[in-house]
Amino acid sequence: MKLWLIGCAALFMAGCEQEPPEKTVWDDQLKTMDKAHEAQQQLLDAADLQRKAIEQQTQQ
């Protein structure tokens, strides 16, 4: 039983060592999409701040 557990543990540890994934064709496009999402979030945040500032000025 112990030998079986040691064998399973050895196989498990051997399977854990994976090389990092190679660069794919889609990497550049995914980076561009991530940048676009970040830019969109910045625009939404700026619009929200502007809306709050306008609301605050109209309430005074």
mmCIF file of C-alpha atoms in Angstrom:
data_model
loop_
_atom_site.group_PDB
_atom_site.id
_atom_site.type_symbol
_atom_site.label_atom_id
_atom_site.label_comp_id
_atom_site.label_asym_id
_atom_site.label_seq_id
_atom_site.Cartn_x
_atom_site.Cartn_y
_atom_site.Cartn_z
ATOM 1 C CA MET A 1 0.000 0.000 0.000
ATOM 2 C CA LYS A 2 2.803 2.438 0.874
ATOM 3 C CA LEU A 3 4.589 1.616 -2.373
ATOM 4 C CA TRP A 4 1.413 2.353 -4.304
ATOM 5 C CA LEU A 5 1.035 5.728 -2.549
ATOM 6 C CA ILE A 6 4.669 6.611 -3.240
ATOM 7 C CA GLY A 7 4.197 5.707 -6.912
ATOM 8 C CA CYS A 8 1.065 7.846 -7.171
ATOM 9 C CA ALA A 9 2.797 10.754 -5.466
ATOM 10 C CA ALA A 10 5.743 10.481 -7.871
ATOM 11 C CA LEU A 11 3.414 10.496 -10.884
ATOM 12 C CA PHE A 12 1.513 13.443 -9.464
ATOM 13 C CA MET A 13 4.697 15.445 -8.931
ATOM 14 C CA ALA A 14 5.973 14.618 -12.425
ATOM 15 C CA GLY A 15 2.717 15.871 -13.920
ATOM 16 C CA CYS A 16 2.937 19.188 -12.077
ATOM 17 C CA GLU A 17 6.041 20.386 -13.890
ATOM 18 C CA GLN A 18 4.691 22.071 -16.976
ATOM 19 C CA GLU A 19 6.472 24.513 -19.209
ATOM 20 C CA PRO A 20 4.820 27.901 -19.610
ATOM 21 C CA PRO A 21 2.517 28.026 -22.617
ATOM 22 C CA GLU A 22 4.114 29.116 -25.848
ATOM 23 C CA LYS A 23 3.159 32.385 -27.453
ATOM 24 C CA THR A 24 0.077 31.949 -29.591
ATOM 25 C CA VAL A 25 -1.328 33.788 -32.559
ATOM 26 C CA TRP A 26 -3.988 35.342 -30.340
ATOM 27 C CA ASP A 27 -1.668 36.880 -27.712
ATOM 28 C CA ASP A 28 -1.397 40.279 -29.415
ATOM 29 C CA GLN A 29 -5.143 40.445 -29.955
ATOM 30 C CA LEU A 30 -5.851 39.476 -26.349
ATOM 31 C CA LYS A 31 -3.474 42.166 -25.095
ATOM 32 C CA THR A 32 -5.234 44.703 -27.306
ATOM 33 C CA MET A 33 -8.612 43.632 -25.937
ATOM 34 C CA ASP A 34 -7.335 43.937 -22.364
ATOM 35 C CA LYS A 35 -6.069 47.453 -23.066
ATOM 36 C CA ALA A 36 -9.423 48.363 -24.611
ATOM 37 C CA HIS A 37 -11.267 47.116 -21.518
ATOM 38 C CA GLU A 38 -8.959 49.166 -19.300
ATOM 39 C CA ALA A 39 -9.533 52.271 -21.422
ATOM 40 C CA GLN A 40 -13.284 51.698 -21.343
ATOM 41 C CA GLN A 41 -13.211 51.419 -17.558
ATOM 42 C CA GLN A 42 -11.239 54.656 -17.293
ATOM 43 C CA LEU A 43 -13.796 56.432 -19.478
ATOM 44 C CA LEU A 44 -16.678 55.067 -17.420
ATOM 45 C CA ASP A 45 -14.988 56.168 -14.193
ATOM 46 C CA ALA A 46 -14.362 59.659 -15.591
ATOM 47 C CA ALA A 47 -17.974 59.939 -16.780
ATOM 48 C CA ASP A 48 -19.198 58.853 -13.350
ATOM 49 C CA LEU A 49 -17.059 61.494 -11.636
ATOM 50 C CA GLN A 50 -18.306 64.146 -14.050
ATOM 51 C CA ARG A 51 -21.925 63.126 -13.484
ATOM 52 C CA LYS A 52 -21.470 63.299 -9.713
ATOM 53 C CA ALA A 53 -19.851 66.737 -9.987
ATOM 54 C CA ILE A 54 -22.742 68.011 -12.112
ATOM 55 C CA GLU A 55 -25.309 66.596 -9.675
ATOM 56 C CA GLN A 56 -23.503 68.206 -6.760
ATOM 57 C CA GLN A 57 -23.438 71.597 -8.489
ATOM 58 C CA THR A 58 -27.136 71.459 -9.362
ATOM 59 C CA GLN A 59 -28.100 70.627 -5.764
ATOM 60 C CA GLN A 60 -26.360 73.696 -4.354
#
